[in-house]
């Protein structure tokens, strides 16, 4: 037999050895994680349920899933043991921020703009017309109040279903 015919078998056996070794490592890490569980720690089951460990026995774990809800699970069904910060963030929505001394951005931008008396006096409590008219036309037309505009709208005849201005 030549080395060329034996080499693929050696490579195949080596790859199988490495794959089983990494799988055994992962299994051992999972067993160690499950053995570190203690009452009060937060866990996630393999089904995706978050709960708090109440009791740990040899093969089972009693979980507190809510007020008055105790569930008995096999130890193998625990997918992850969570840290307290991670459990509170996921379950209760409590963020533990280490940068709590930094400035907080407000929800609205009104506190970010500076208002002084000169800006209020310049606006003059009159609405600003942003239409595209000449400045001369805008000055000639008398200013109408909101009440006058609604009165004009009420005076115009209202169209009914039978009336139509469309061409026939």
JSON list of C-alpha atoms in Angstrom, two decimals:
[
{"chain": "A", "resi": 1, "resn": "UNK", "atom": "CA", "xyz": [0.00, 0.00, 0.00]},
{"chain": "A", "resi": 2, "resn": "UNK", "atom": "CA", "xyz": [1.21, 3.42, -0.82]},
{"chain": "A", "resi": 3, "resn": "UNK", "atom": "CA", "xyz": [1.04, 6.53, 1.30]},
{"chain": "A", "resi": 4, "resn": "UNK", "atom": "CA", "xyz": [-1.37, 8.16, -1.20]},
{"chain": "A", "resi": 5, "resn": "UNK", "atom": "CA", "xyz": [-4.06, 5.56, -0.53]},
{"chain": "A", "resi": 6, "resn": "UNK", "atom": "CA", "xyz": [-3.65, 5.61, 3.27]},
{"chain": "A", "resi": 7, "resn": "UNK", "atom": "CA", "xyz": [-3.56, 9.45, 3.63]},
{"chain": "A", "resi": 8, "resn": "UNK", "atom": "CA", "xyz": [-7.32, 10.08, 3.09]},
{"chain": "A", "resi": 9, "resn": "UNK", "atom": "CA", "xyz": [-8.16, 7.54, 5.80]},
{"chain": "A", "resi": 10, "resn": "UNK", "atom": "CA", "xyz": [-5.76, 9.18, 8.24]},
{"chain": "A", "resi": 11, "resn": "UNK", "atom": "CA", "xyz": [-7.27, 12.63, 7.53]},
{"chain": "A", "resi": 12, "resn": "UNK", "atom": "CA", "xyz": [-10.79, 11.25, 8.00]},
{"chain": "A", "resi": 13, "resn": "UNK", "atom": "CA", "xyz": [-9.95, 9.61, 11.34]},
{"chain": "A", "resi": 14, "resn": "UNK", "atom": "CA", "xyz": [-8.23, 12.81, 12.52]},
{"chain": "A", "resi": 15, "resn": "UNK", "atom": "CA", "xyz": [-11.27, 14.96, 11.61]},
{"chain": "A", "resi": 16, "resn": "UNK", "atom": "CA", "xyz": [-13.62, 12.56, 13.45]},
{"chain": "A", "resi": 17, "resn": "UNK", "atom": "CA", "xyz": [-11.38, 12.69, 16.52]},
{"chain": "A", "resi": 18, "resn": "UNK", "atom": "CA", "xyz": [-11.36, 16.51, 16.55]},
{"chain": "A", "resi": 19, "resn": "UNK", "atom": "CA", "xyz": [-15.16, 16.74, 16.12]},
{"chain": "A", "resi": 20, "resn": "UNK", "atom": "CA", "xyz": [-15.90, 14.32, 18.95]},
{"chain": "A", "resi": 21, "resn": "UNK", "atom": "CA", "xyz": [-13.39, 16.09, 21.19]},
{"chain": "A", "resi": 22, "resn": "UNK", "atom": "CA", "xyz": [-15.05, 19.50, 20.67]},
{"chain": "A", "resi": 23, "resn": "UNK", "atom": "CA", "xyz": [-18.51, 17.98, 21.23]},
{"chain": "A", "resi": 24, "resn": "UNK", "atom": "CA", "xyz": [-17.34, 16.42, 24.51]},
{"chain": "A", "resi": 25, "resn": "UNK", "atom": "CA", "xyz": [-15.91, 19.79, 25.58]},
{"chain": "A", "resi": 26, "resn": "UNK", "atom": "CA", "xyz": [-19.25, 21.52, 24.95]},
{"chain": "A", "resi": 27, "resn": "UNK", "atom": "CA", "xyz": [-21.13, 18.82, 26.85]},
{"chain": "A", "resi": 28, "resn": "UNK", "atom": "CA", "xyz": [-18.77, 19.16, 29.80]},
{"chain": "A", "resi": 29, "resn": "UNK", "atom": "CA", "xyz": [-19.22, 22.94, 29.84]},
{"chain": "A", "resi": 30, "resn": "UNK", "atom": "CA", "xyz": [-23.02, 22.50, 29.86]},
{"chain": "A", "resi": 31, "resn": "UNK", "atom": "CA", "xyz": [-22.81, 20.04, 32.76]},
{"chain": "A", "resi": 32, "resn": "UNK", "atom": "CA", "xyz": [-20.56, 22.44, 34.70]},
{"chain": "A", "resi": 33, "resn": "UNK", "atom": "CA", "xyz": [-22.99, 25.31, 34.04]},
{"chain": "A", "resi": 34, "resn": "UNK", "atom": "CA", "xyz": [-25.95, 23.26, 35.29]},
{"chain": "A", "resi": 35, "resn": "UNK", "atom": "CA", "xyz": [-24.00, 22.21, 38.39]},
{"chain": "A", "resi": 36, "resn": "UNK", "atom": "CA", "xyz": [-23.31, 25.86, 39.23]},
{"chain": "A", "resi": 37, "resn": "UNK", "atom": "CA", "xyz": [-27.05, 26.58, 39.51]},
{"chain": "A", "resi": 38, "resn": "UNK", "atom": "CA", "xyz": [-28.16, 27.60, 42.95]},
{"chain": "A", "resi": 39, "resn": "UNK", "atom": "CA", "xyz": [-31.44, 28.90, 44.38]},
{"chain": "A", "resi": 40, "resn": "UNK", "atom": "CA", "xyz": [-32.09, 32.49, 43.32]},
{"chain": "A", "resi": 41, "resn": "UNK", "atom": "CA", "xyz": [-30.23, 32.41, 40.02]},
{"chain": "A", "resi": 42, "resn": "UNK", "atom": "CA", "xyz": [-32.06, 33.20, 36.79]},
{"chain": "A", "resi": 43, "resn": "UNK", "atom": "CA", "xyz": [-32.21, 30.59, 34.04]},
{"chain": "A", "resi": 44, "resn": "UNK", "atom": "CA", "xyz": [-33.51, 30.11, 30.50]},
{"chain": "A", "resi": 45, "resn": "UNK", "atom": "CA", "xyz": [-34.88, 26.71, 29.57]},
{"chain": "A", "resi": 46, "resn": "UNK", "atom": "CA", "xyz": [-34.24, 25.09, 26.20]},
{"chain": "A", "resi": 47, "resn": "UNK", "atom": "CA", "xyz": [-37.85, 25.98, 25.39]},
{"chain": "A", "resi": 48, "resn": "UNK", "atom": "CA", "xyz": [-37.13, 29.69, 25.91]},
{"chain": "A", "resi": 49, "resn": "UNK", "atom": "CA", "xyz": [-38.87, 30.20, 29.28]},
{"chain": "A", "resi": 50, "resn": "UNK", "atom": "CA", "xyz": [-37.17, 32.47, 31.82]},
{"chain": "A", "resi": 51, "resn": "UNK", "atom": "CA", "xyz": [-37.51, 31.62, 35.50]},
{"chain": "A", "resi": 52, "resn": "UNK", "atom": "CA", "xyz": [-35.77, 31.75, 38.85]},
{"chain": "A", "resi": 53, "resn": "UNK", "atom": "CA", "xyz": [-34.29, 28.63, 40.46]},
{"chain": "A", "resi": 54, "resn": "UNK", "atom": "CA", "xyz": [-36.10, 27.69, 43.66]},
{"chain": "A", "resi": 55, "resn": "UNK", "atom": "CA", "xyz": [-34.55, 24.28, 44.46]},
{"chain": "A", "resi": 56, "resn": "UNK", "atom": "CA", "xyz": [-31.86, 22.12, 42.88]},
{"chain": "A", "resi": 57, "resn": "UNK", "atom": "CA", "xyz": [-31.75, 18.36, 43.30]},
{"chain": "A", "resi": 58, "resn": "UNK", "atom": "CA", "xyz": [-29.63, 15.69, 41.61]},
{"chain": "A", "resi": 59, "resn": "UNK", "atom": "CA", "xyz": [-31.62, 15.36, 38.35]},
{"chain": "A", "resi": 60, "resn": "UNK", "atom": "CA", "xyz": [-34.35, 18.01, 38.61]},
{"chain": "A", "resi": 61, "resn": "UNK", "atom": "CA", "xyz": [-34.73, 21.73, 39.18]},
{"chain": "A", "resi": 62, "resn": "UNK", "atom": "CA", "xyz": [-37.75, 23.48, 40.73]},
{"chain": "A", "resi": 63, "resn": "UNK", "atom": "CA", "xyz": [-38.29, 26.82, 38.96]},
{"chain": "A", "resi": 64, "resn": "UNK", "atom": "CA", "xyz": [-40.36, 29.81, 40.05]},
{"chain": "A", "resi": 65, "resn": "UNK", "atom": "CA", "xyz": [-41.94, 31.14, 36.86]},
{"chain": "A", "resi": 66, "resn": "UNK", "atom": "CA", "xyz": [-44.14, 33.73, 38.56]},
{"chain": "A", "resi": 67, "resn": "UNK", "atom": "CA", "xyz": [-46.23, 34.35, 41.67]},
{"chain": "A", "resi": 68, "resn": "UNK", "atom": "CA", "xyz": [-47.54, 30.94, 42.74]},
{"chain": "A", "resi": 69, "resn": "UNK", "atom": "CA", "xyz": [-46.21, 29.14, 39.65]},
{"chain": "A", "resi": 70, "resn": "UNK", "atom": "CA", "xyz": [-43.62, 26.48, 40.48]},
{"chain": "A", "resi": 71, "resn": "UNK", "atom": "CA", "xyz": [-42.45, 24.16, 37.71]},
{"chain": "A", "resi": 72, "resn": "UNK", "atom": "CA", "xyz": [-40.35, 21.00, 37.95]},
{"chain": "A", "resi": 73, "resn": "UNK", "atom": "CA", "xyz": [-37.83, 20.60, 35.12]},
{"chain": "A", "resi": 74, "resn": "UNK", "atom": "CA", "xyz": [-35.08, 18.11, 34.34]},
{"chain": "A", "resi": 75, "resn": "UNK", "atom": "CA", "xyz": [-31.62, 19.58, 34.78]},
{"chain": "A", "resi": 76, "resn": "UNK", "atom": "CA", "xyz": [-30.86, 18.82, 31.13]},
{"chain": "A", "resi": 77, "resn": "UNK", "atom": "CA", "xyz": [-33.65, 21.16, 30.05]},
{"chain": "A", "resi": 78, "resn": "UNK", "atom": "CA", "xyz": [-31.83, 24.24, 31.38]},
{"chain": "A", "resi": 79, "resn": "UNK", "atom": "CA", "xyz": [-30.32, 26.02, 28.39]},
{"chain": "A", "resi": 80, "resn": "UNK", "atom": "CA", "xyz": [-28.43, 28.79, 30.17]},
{"chain": "A", "resi": 81, "resn": "UNK", "atom": "CA", "xyz": [-27.77, 30.13, 33.64]},
{"chain": "A", "resi": 82, "resn": "UNK", "atom": "CA", "xyz": [-27.97, 33.94, 33.44]},
{"chain": "A", "resi": 83, "resn": "UNK", "atom": "CA", "xyz": [-26.24, 36.62, 35.45]},
{"chain": "A", "resi": 84, "resn": "UNK", "atom": "CA", "xyz": [-28.42, 38.81, 37.66]},
{"chain": "A", "resi": 85, "resn": "UNK", "atom": "CA", "xyz": [-28.01, 41.85, 35.40]},
{"chain": "A", "resi": 86, "resn": "UNK", "atom": "CA", "xyz": [-28.85, 39.86, 32.27]},
{"chain": "A", "resi": 87, "resn": "UNK", "atom": "CA", "xyz": [-31.90, 38.22, 33.89]},
{"chain": "A", "resi": 88, "resn": "UNK", "atom": "CA", "xyz": [-33.26, 41.58, 35.14]},
{"chain": "A", "resi": 89, "resn": "UNK", "atom": "CA", "xyz": [-32.69, 43.18, 31.73]},
{"chain": "A", "resi": 90, "resn": "UNK", "atom": "CA", "xyz": [-34.56, 40.44, 29.88]},
{"chain": "A", "resi": 91, "resn": "UNK", "atom": "CA", "xyz": [-37.37, 39.63, 32.31]},
{"chain": "A", "resi": 92, "resn": "UNK", "atom": "CA", "xyz": [-38.04, 42.91, 34.11]},
{"chain": "A", "resi": 93, "resn": "UNK", "atom": "CA", "xyz": [-36.68, 45.38, 31.56]},
{"chain": "A", "resi": 94, "resn": "UNK", "atom": "CA", "xyz": [-34.31, 46.86, 34.13]},
{"chain": "A", "resi": 95, "resn": "UNK", "atom": "CA", "xyz": [-31.17, 48.27, 32.56]},
{"chain": "A", "resi": 96, "resn": "UNK", "atom": "CA", "xyz": [-28.14, 48.44, 34.81]},
{"chain": "A", "resi": 97, "resn": "UNK", "atom": "CA", "xyz": [-26.13, 51.30, 33.34]},
{"chain": "A", "resi": 98, "resn": "UNK", "atom": "CA", "xyz": [-22.58, 51.81, 34.52]},
{"chain": "A", "resi": 99, "resn": "UNK", "atom": "CA", "xyz": [-22.55, 55.27, 32.90]},
{"chain": "A", "resi": 100, "resn": "UNK", "atom": "CA", "xyz": [-25.34, 56.69, 35.08]},
{"chain": "A", "resi": 101, "resn": "UNK", "atom": "CA", "xyz": [-23.29, 59.80, 35.84]},
{"chain": "A", "resi": 102, "resn": "UNK", "atom": "CA", "xyz": [-23.33, 60.99, 32.23]},
{"chain": "A", "resi": 103, "resn": "UNK", "atom": "CA", "xyz": [-25.85, 63.50, 30.91]},
{"chain": "A", "resi": 104, "resn": "UNK", "atom": "CA", "xyz": [-29.22, 62.16, 29.91]},
{"chain": "A", "resi": 105, "resn": "UNK", "atom": "CA", "xyz": [-30.74, 63.28, 26.61]},
{"chain": "A", "resi": 106, "resn": "UNK", "atom": "CA", "xyz": [-34.28, 64.63, 27.19]},
{"chain": "A", "resi": 107, "resn": "UNK", "atom": "CA", "xyz": [-37.29, 63.14, 25.41]},
{"chain": "A", "resi": 108, "resn": "UNK", "atom": "CA", "xyz": [-38.25, 66.41, 23.73]},
{"chain": "A", "resi": 109, "resn": "UNK", "atom": "CA", "xyz": [-36.09, 69.06, 22.11]},
{"chain": "A", "resi": 110, "resn": "UNK", "atom": "CA", "xyz": [-37.76, 72.02, 23.82]},
{"chain": "A", "resi": 111, "resn": "UNK", "atom": "CA", "xyz": [-35.23, 72.04, 26.63]},
{"chain": "A", "resi": 112, "resn": "UNK", "atom": "CA", "xyz": [-32.35, 72.01, 24.14]},
{"chain": "A", "resi": 113, "resn": "UNK", "atom": "CA", "xyz": [-33.31, 75.29, 22.47]},
{"chain": "A", "resi": 114, "resn": "UNK", "atom": "CA", "xyz": [-32.55, 78.53, 24.21]},
{"chain": "A", "resi": 115, "resn": "UNK", "atom": "CA", "xyz": [-35.48, 80.90, 24.49]},
{"chain": "A", "resi": 116, "resn": "UNK", "atom": "CA", "xyz": [-34.93, 84.48, 25.39]},
{"chain": "A", "resi": 117, "resn": "UNK", "atom": "CA", "xyz": [-37.25, 87.48, 25.31]},
{"chain": "A", "resi": 118, "resn": "UNK", "atom": "CA", "xyz": [-35.86, 88.89, 22.04]},
{"chain": "A", "resi": 119, "resn": "UNK", "atom": "CA", "xyz": [-36.96, 85.88, 20.02]},
{"chain": "A", "resi": 120, "resn": "UNK", "atom": "CA", "xyz": [-40.51, 86.06, 21.43]},
{"chain": "A", "resi": 121, "resn": "UNK", "atom": "CA", "xyz": [-40.75, 89.79, 20.74]},
{"chain": "A", "resi": 122, "resn": "UNK", "atom": "CA", "xyz": [-39.62, 89.30, 17.14]},
{"chain": "A", "resi": 123, "resn": "UNK", "atom": "CA", "xyz": [-42.36, 86.76, 16.43]},
{"chain": "A", "resi": 124, "resn": "UNK", "atom": "CA", "xyz": [-45.06, 89.18, 17.65]},
{"chain": "A", "resi": 125, "resn": "UNK", "atom": "CA", "xyz": [-47.75, 86.54, 18.30]},
{"chain": "A", "resi": 126, "resn": "UNK", "atom": "CA", "xyz": [-48.84, 86.70, 14.65]},
{"chain": "A", "resi": 127, "resn": "UNK", "atom": "CA", "xyz": [-48.93, 83.56, 12.50]},
{"chain": "A", "resi": 128, "resn": "UNK", "atom": "CA", "xyz": [-46.29, 83.38, 9.82]},
{"chain": "A", "resi": 129, "resn": "UNK", "atom": "CA", "xyz": [-47.61, 82.88, 6.28]},
{"chain": "A", "resi": 130, "resn": "UNK", "atom": "CA", "xyz": [-45.35, 80.50, 4.40]},
{"chain": "A", "resi": 131, "resn": "UNK", "atom": "CA", "xyz": [-47.26, 80.74, 1.11]},
{"chain": "A", "resi": 132, "resn": "UNK", "atom": "CA", "xyz": [-45.64, 81.84, -2.16]},
{"chain": "A", "resi": 133, "resn": "UNK", "atom": "CA", "xyz": [-47.11, 85.31, -2.57]},
{"chain": "A", "resi": 134, "resn": "UNK", "atom": "CA", "xyz": [-45.49, 88.65, -3.17]},
{"chain": "A", "resi": 135, "resn": "UNK", "atom": "CA", "xyz": [-44.75, 90.67, -0.10]},
{"chain": "A", "resi": 136, "resn": "UNK", "atom": "CA", "xyz": [-46.81, 93.56, -1.57]},
{"chain": "A", "resi": 137, "resn": "UNK", "atom": "CA", "xyz": [-49.89, 91.30, -1.94]},
{"chain": "A", "resi": 138, "resn": "UNK", "atom": "CA", "xyz": [-49.52, 90.06, 1.59]},
{"chain": "A", "resi": 139, "resn": "UNK", "atom": "CA", "xyz": [-49.44, 93.63, 2.95]},
{"chain": "A", "resi": 140, "resn": "UNK", "atom": "CA", "xyz": [-52.50, 94.77, 0.93]},
{"chain": "A", "resi": 141, "resn": "UNK", "atom": "CA", "xyz": [-54.71, 91.90, 2.02]},
{"chain": "A", "resi": 142, "resn": "UNK", "atom": "CA", "xyz": [-56.18, 92.58, 5.46]},
{"chain": "A", "resi": 143, "resn": "UNK", "atom": "CA", "xyz": [-55.37, 90.11, 8.19]},
{"chain": "A", "resi": 144, "resn": "UNK", "atom": "CA", "xyz": [-58.28, 87.83, 9.02]},
{"chain": "A", "resi": 145, "resn": "UNK", "atom": "CA", "xyz": [-58.81, 86.16, 12.33]},
{"chain": "A", "resi": 146, "resn": "UNK", "atom": "CA", "xyz": [-59.67, 82.50, 12.69]},
{"chain": "A", "resi": 147, "resn": "UNK", "atom": "CA", "xyz": [-63.30, 83.38, 13.50]},
{"chain": "A", "resi": 148, "resn": "UNK", "atom": "CA", "xyz": [-63.67, 85.41, 10.26]},
{"chain": "A", "resi": 149, "resn": "UNK", "atom": "CA", "xyz": [-62.22, 82.55, 8.20]},
{"chain": "A", "resi": 150, "resn": "UNK", "atom": "CA", "xyz": [-64.66, 80.02, 9.66]},
{"chain": "A", "resi": 151, "resn": "UNK", "atom": "CA", "xyz": [-67.55, 82.42, 9.12]},
{"chain": "A", "resi": 152, "resn": "UNK", "atom": "CA", "xyz": [-66.59, 82.75, 5.41]},
{"chain": "A", "resi": 153, "resn": "UNK", "atom": "CA", "xyz": [-66.40, 78.98, 5.06]},
{"chain": "A", "resi": 154, "resn": "UNK", "atom": "CA", "xyz": [-69.87, 78.63, 6.58]},
{"chain": "A", "resi": 155, "resn": "UNK", "atom": "CA", "xyz": [-71.34, 81.21, 4.16]},
{"chain": "A", "resi": 156, "resn": "UNK", "atom": "CA", "xyz": [-70.21, 79.32, 1.04]},
{"chain": "A", "resi": 157, "resn": "UNK", "atom": "CA", "xyz": [-72.91, 76.98, -0.24]},
{"chain": "A", "resi": 158, "resn": "UNK", "atom": "CA", "xyz": [-72.18, 73.39, 0.54]},
{"chain": "A", "resi": 159, "resn": "UNK", "atom": "CA", "xyz": [-72.28, 70.87, -2.27]},
{"chain": "A", "resi": 160, "resn": "UNK", "atom": "CA", "xyz": [-74.59, 67.91, -2.00]},
{"chain": "A", "resi": 161, "resn": "UNK", "atom": "CA", "xyz": [-74.33, 64.55, -3.69]},
{"chain": "A", "resi": 162, "resn": "UNK", "atom": "CA", "xyz": [-76.38, 65.73, -6.72]},
{"chain": "A", "resi": 163, "resn": "UNK", "atom": "CA", "xyz": [-74.37, 68.91, -7.37]},
{"chain": "A", "resi": 164, "resn": "UNK", "atom": "CA", "xyz": [-71.24, 68.61, -9.43]},
{"chain": "A", "resi": 165, "resn": "UNK", "atom": "CA", "xyz": [-68.98, 71.08, -11.19]},
{"chain": "A", "resi": 166, "resn": "UNK", "atom": "CA", "xyz": [-67.42, 68.43, -13.40]},
{"chain": "A", "resi": 167, "resn": "UNK", "atom": "CA", "xyz": [-67.75, 68.61, -17.18]},
{"chain": "A", "resi": 168, "resn": "UNK", "atom": "CA", "xyz": [-70.14, 66.18, -18.81]}
]
